[in-house]
C-alpha positions as a Markdown table, in Angstrom:
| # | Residue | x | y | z |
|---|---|---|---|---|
| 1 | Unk | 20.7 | -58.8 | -21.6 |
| 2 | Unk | 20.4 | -56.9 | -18.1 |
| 3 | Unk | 23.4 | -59.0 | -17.3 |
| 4 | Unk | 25.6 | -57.9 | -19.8 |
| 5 | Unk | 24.6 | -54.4 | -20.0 |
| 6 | Unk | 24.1 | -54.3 | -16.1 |
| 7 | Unk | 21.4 | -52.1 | -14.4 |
| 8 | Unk | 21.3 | -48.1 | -13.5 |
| 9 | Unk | 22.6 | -47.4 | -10.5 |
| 10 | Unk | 19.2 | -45.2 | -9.5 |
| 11 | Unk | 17.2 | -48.4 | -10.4 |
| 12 | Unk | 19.8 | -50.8 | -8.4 |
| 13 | Unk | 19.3 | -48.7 | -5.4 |
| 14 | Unk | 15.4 | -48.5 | -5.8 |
| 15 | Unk | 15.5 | -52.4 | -6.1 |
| 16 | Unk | 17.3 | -53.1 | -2.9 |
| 17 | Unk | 14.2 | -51.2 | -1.3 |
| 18 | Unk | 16.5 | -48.2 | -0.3 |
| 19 | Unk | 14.3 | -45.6 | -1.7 |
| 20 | Unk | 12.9 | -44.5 | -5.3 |
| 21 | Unk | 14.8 | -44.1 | -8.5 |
| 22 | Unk | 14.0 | -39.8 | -7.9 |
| 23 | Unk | 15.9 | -39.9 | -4.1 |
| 24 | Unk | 18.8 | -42.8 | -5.5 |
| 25 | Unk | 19.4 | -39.7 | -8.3 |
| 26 | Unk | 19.5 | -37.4 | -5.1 |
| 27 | Unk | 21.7 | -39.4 | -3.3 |
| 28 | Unk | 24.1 | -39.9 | -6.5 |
| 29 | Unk | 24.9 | -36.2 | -6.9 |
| 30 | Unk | 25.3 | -35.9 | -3.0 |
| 31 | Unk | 28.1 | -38.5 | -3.0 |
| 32 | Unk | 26.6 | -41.1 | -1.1 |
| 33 | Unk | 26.7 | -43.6 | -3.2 |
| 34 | Unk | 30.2 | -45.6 | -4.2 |
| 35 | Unk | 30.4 | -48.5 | -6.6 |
| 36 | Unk | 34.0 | -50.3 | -5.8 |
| 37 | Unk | 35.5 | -47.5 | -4.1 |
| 38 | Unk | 34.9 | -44.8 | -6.0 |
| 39 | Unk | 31.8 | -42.1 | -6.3 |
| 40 | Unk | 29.2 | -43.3 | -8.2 |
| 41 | Unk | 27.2 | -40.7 | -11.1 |
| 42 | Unk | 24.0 | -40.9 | -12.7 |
| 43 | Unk | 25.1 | -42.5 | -15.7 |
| 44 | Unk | 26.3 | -45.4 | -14.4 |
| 45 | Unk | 25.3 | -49.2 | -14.4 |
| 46 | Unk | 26.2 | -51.7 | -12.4 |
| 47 | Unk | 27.1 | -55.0 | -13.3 |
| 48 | Unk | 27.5 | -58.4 | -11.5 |
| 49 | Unk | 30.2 | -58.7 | -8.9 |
| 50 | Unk | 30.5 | -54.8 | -8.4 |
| 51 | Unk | 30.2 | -53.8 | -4.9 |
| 52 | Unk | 27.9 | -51.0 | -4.1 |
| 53 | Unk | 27.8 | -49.1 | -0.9 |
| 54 | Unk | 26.0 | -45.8 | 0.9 |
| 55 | Unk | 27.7 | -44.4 | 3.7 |
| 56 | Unk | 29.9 | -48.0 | 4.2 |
| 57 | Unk | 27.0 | -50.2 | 4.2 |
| 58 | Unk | 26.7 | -52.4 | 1.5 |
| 59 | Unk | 23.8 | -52.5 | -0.3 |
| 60 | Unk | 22.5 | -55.7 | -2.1 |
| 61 | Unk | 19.7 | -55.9 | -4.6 |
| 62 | Unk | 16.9 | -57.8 | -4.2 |
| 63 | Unk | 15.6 | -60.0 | -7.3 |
| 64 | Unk | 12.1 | -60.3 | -6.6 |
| 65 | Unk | 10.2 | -57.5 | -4.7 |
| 66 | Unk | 7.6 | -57.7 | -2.6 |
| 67 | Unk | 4.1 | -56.1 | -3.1 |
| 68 | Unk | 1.6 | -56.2 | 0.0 |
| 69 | Unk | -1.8 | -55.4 | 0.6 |
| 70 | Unk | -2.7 | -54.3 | 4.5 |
| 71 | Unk | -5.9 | -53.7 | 5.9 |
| 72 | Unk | -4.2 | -50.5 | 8.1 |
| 73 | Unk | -5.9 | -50.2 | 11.7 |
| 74 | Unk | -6.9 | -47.1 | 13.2 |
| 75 | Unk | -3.7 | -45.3 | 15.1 |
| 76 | Unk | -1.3 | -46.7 | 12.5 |
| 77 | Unk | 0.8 | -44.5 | 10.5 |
| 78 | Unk | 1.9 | -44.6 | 7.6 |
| 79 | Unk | 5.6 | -43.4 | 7.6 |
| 80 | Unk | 8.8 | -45.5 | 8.0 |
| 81 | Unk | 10.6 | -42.8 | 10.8 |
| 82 | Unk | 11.8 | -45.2 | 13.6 |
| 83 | Unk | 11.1 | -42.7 | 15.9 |
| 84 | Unk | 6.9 | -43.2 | 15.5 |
| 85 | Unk | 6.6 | -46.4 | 17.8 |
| 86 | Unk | 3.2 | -46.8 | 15.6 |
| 87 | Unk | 4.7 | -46.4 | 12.1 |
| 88 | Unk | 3.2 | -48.7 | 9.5 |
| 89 | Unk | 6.9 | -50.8 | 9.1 |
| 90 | Unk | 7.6 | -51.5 | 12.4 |
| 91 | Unk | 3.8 | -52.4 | 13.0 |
| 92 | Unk | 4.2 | -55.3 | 10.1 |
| 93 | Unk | 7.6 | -56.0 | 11.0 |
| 94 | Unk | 8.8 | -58.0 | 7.3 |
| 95 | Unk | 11.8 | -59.3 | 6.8 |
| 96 | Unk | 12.4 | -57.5 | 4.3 |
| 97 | Unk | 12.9 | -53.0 | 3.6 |
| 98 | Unk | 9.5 | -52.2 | 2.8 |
| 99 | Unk | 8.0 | -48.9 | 3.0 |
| 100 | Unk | 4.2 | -47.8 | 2.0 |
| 101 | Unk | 2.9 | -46.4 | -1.3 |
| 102 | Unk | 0.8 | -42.8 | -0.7 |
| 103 | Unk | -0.9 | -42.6 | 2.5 |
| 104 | Unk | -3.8 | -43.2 | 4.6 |
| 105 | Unk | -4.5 | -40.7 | 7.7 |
| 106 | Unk | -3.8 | -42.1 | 11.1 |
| 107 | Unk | -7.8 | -41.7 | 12.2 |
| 108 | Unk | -8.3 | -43.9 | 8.8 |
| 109 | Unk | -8.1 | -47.8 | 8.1 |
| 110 | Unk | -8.5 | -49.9 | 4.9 |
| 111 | Unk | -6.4 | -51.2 | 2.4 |
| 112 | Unk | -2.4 | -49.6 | 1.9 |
| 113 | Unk | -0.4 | -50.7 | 0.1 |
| 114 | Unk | 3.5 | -51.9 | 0.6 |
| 115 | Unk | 6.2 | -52.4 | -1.1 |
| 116 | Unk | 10.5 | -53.0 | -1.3 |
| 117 | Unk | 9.8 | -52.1 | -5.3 |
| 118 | Unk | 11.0 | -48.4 | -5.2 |
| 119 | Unk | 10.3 | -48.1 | -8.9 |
| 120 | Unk | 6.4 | -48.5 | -8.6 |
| 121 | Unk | 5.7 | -46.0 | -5.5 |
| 122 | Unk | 6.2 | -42.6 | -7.9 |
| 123 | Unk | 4.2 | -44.9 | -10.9 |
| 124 | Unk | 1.0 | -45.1 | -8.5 |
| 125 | Unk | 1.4 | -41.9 | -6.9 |
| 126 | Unk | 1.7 | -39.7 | -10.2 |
| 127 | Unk | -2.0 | -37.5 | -9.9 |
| 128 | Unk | -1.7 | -37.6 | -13.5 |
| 129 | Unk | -2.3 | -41.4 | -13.7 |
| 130 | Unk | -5.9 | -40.0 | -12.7 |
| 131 | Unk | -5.9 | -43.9 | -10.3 |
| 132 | Unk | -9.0 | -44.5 | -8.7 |
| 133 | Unk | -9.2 | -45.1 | -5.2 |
| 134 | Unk | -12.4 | -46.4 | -3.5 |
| 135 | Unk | -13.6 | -45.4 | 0.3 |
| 136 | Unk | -16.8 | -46.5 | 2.3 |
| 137 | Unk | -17.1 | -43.1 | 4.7 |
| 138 | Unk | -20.2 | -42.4 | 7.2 |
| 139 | Unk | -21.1 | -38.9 | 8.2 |
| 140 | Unk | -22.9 | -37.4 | 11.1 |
| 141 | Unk | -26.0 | -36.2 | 9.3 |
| 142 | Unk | -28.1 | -37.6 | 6.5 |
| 143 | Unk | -26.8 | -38.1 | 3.3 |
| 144 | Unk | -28.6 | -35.3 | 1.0 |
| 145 | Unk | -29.1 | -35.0 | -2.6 |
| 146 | Unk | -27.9 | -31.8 | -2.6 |
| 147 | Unk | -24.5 | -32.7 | -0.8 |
| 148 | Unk | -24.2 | -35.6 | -3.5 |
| 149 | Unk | -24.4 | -33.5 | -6.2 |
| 150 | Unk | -21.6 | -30.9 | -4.5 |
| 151 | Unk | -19.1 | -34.0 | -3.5 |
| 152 | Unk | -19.2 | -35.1 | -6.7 |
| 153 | Unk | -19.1 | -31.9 | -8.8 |
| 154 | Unk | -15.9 | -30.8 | -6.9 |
| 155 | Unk | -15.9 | -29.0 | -3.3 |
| 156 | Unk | -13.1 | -25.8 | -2.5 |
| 157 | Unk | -10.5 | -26.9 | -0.1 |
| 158 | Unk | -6.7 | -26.2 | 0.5 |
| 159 | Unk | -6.9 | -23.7 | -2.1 |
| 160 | Unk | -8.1 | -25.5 | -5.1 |
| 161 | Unk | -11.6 | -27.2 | -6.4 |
| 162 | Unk | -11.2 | -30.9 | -6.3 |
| 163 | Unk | -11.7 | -33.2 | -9.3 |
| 164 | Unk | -14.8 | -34.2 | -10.2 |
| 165 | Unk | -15.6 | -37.7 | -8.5 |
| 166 | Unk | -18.0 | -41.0 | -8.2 |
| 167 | Unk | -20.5 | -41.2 | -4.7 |
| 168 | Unk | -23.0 | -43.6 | -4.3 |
| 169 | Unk | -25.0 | -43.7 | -1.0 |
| 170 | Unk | -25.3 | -46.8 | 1.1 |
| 171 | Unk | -27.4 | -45.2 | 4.1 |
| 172 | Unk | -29.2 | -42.7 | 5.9 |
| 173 | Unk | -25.8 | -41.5 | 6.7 |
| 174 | Unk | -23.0 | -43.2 | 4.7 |
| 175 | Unk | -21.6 | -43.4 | 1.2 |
| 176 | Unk | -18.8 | -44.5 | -0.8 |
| 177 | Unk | -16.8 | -42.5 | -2.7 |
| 178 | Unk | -13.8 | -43.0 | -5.6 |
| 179 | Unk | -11.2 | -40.3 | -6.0 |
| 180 | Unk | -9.1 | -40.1 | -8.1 |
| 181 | Unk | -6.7 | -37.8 | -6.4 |
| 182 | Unk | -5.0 | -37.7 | -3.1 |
| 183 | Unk | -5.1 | -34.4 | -1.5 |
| 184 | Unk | -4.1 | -34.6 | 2.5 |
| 185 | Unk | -7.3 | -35.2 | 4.0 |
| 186 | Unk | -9.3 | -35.2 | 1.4 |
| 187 | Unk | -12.6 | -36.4 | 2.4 |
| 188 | Unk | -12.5 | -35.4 | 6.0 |
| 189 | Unk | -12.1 | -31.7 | 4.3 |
| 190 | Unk | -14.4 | -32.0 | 1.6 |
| 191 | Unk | -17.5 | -33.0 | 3.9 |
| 192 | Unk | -16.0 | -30.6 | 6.5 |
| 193 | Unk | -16.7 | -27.2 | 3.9 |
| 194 | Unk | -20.1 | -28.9 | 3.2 |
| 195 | Unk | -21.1 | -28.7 | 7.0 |
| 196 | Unk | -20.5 | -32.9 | 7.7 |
| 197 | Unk | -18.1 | -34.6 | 10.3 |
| 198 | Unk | -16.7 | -38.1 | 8.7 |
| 199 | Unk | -17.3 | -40.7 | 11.6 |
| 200 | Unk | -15.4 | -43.5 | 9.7 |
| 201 | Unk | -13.6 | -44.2 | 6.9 |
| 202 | Unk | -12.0 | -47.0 | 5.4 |
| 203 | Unk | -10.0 | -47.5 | 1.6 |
| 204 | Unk | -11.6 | -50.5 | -0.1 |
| 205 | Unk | -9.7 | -50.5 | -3.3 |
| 206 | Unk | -6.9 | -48.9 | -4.9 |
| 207 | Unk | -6.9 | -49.3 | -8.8 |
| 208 | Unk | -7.3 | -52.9 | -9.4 |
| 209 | Unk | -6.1 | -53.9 | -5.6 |
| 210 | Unk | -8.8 | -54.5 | -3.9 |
| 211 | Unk | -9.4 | -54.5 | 0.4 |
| 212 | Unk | -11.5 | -58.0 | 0.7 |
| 213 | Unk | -11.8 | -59.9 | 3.8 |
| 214 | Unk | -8.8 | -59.1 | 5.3 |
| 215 | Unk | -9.3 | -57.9 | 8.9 |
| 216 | Unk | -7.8 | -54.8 | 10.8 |
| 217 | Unk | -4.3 | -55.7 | 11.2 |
| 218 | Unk | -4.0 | -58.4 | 8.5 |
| 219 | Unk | -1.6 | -58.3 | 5.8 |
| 220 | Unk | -1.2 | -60.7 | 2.1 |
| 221 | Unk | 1.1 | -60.4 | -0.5 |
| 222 | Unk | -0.7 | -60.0 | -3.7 |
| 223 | Unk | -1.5 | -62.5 | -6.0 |
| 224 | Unk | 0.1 | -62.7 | -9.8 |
| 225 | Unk | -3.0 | -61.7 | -11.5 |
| 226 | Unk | -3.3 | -58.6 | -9.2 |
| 227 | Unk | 0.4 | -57.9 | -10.0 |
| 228 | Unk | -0.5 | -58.3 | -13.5 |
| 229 | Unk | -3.4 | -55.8 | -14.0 |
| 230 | Unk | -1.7 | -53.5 | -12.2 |
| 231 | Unk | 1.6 | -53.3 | -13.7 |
| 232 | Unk | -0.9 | -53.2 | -17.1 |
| 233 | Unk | -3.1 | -49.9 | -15.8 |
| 234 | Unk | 0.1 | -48.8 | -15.4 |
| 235 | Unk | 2.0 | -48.8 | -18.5 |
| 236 | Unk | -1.1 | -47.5 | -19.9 |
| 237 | Unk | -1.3 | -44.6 | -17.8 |
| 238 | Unk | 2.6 | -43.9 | -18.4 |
| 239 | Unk | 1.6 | -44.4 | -22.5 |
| 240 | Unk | -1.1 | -42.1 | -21.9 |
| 241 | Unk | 1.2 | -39.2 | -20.2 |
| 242 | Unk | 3.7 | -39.4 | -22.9 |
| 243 | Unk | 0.9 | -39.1 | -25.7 |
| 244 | Unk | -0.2 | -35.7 | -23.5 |
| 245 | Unk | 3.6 | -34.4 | -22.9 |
């Protein structure tokens, strides 16, 4: 049926891994975008043998998209500007456009997530999906009841009270913790208002995606049954939004 009917031109764009469906609309209305020598608009579709193009280049969609999981080193970051000789991209080096999905601060490693899908990046990163993420995080002081009780019951930062969360501790002076929002610096803040310095921190999971053994550095591509449960929390999640809206 896609064949016949074609596909949008936003999702087109967003499948070649040029950027999400929200900046291919962007790009639309600016006039970057032609489809056999004319301007494309949002409406349209495009259909096979059409020729589409941004700034001259022609852009080709990709059939299947890629979906890794990469254990992010310290000093990495996570942005796909050419001009940050340790950006994420250039540090994986794939063959094909991939760019990451949220973030992960540069001082931070653990699991990230990649992708040349751009219709899944806004899908994960929408805080009303309420996704958890997991973190394994050691302090520079002991781990106190009391400061369990405040991480989890939400802590004041960047103008706001965070959500509530899970903590568990795992020593004298570490813990894990799941979130299941994704304020810039979030942890390193919230231990920072309760007098603590994070030492280390690492992302474990992200929804059902989890970290395993992979090593500093290491990359996979995830498996089918990961691809599955995820693509399942998140037509759930979407359901759930359009119940609340």
């Amino acid at each position: 049926m896609e064949n016949e009917k074609g596909v949008r031109l936003n999702k087109y764009l967003a499948d070649a891994g040029k950027c999400s469906r929200r900046e291919a609309d962007r790009w639309i209305e600016e006039g970057r975008v032609w489809i056999d020598g004319r301007r494309g608009t949002l409406g349209d579709r495009v259909l096979p043998g059409m020729k589409v193009t941004i700034a001259g280049d022609r852009v080709k969609r990709q059939s299947k998209p890629v979906y890794i999981a990469l254990n992010k080193p310290v000093g990495i970051v996570c942005t796909c500007d050419p001009n940050e000789p340790n950006n994420v991209v250039s540090f994986i080096d794939h063959d094909r456009r991939i760019y990451p999905i949220g973030r992960l601060d540069k001082d931070s490693e653990g699991l990230l997530l990649l992708t040349s899908d751009g219709n899944i990046v806004n899908r994960i990163l929408r805080a009303a999906g309420r996704h958890e993420k997991e973190y394994q995080v050691t302090v520079d002081r002991p781990v106190t009841p009391e400061f369990i009780r405040e991480m989890e019951s939400g802590v004041k930062i960047l103008g706001t009270t965070t959500l509530p969360c899970q903590l568990k501790k795992t020593g004298e002076r570490a813990f894990t913790i799941v979130l299941t929002q994704g304020l810039n610096r979030q942890i390193r803040r919230m231990c920072e208002a309760l007098g603590y310095r994070v030492k280390t921190l690492r992302r474990v999971r992200i929804m059902n995606i989890r970290l395993g053994i992979l090593k500093p550095g290491q990359w996979r591509n995830l498996a089918p049954t990961e691809l599955s449960e995820l693509f399942r929390q998140l037509d759930r999640a979407d359901e759930e939004r359009n119940e609340r809206a």
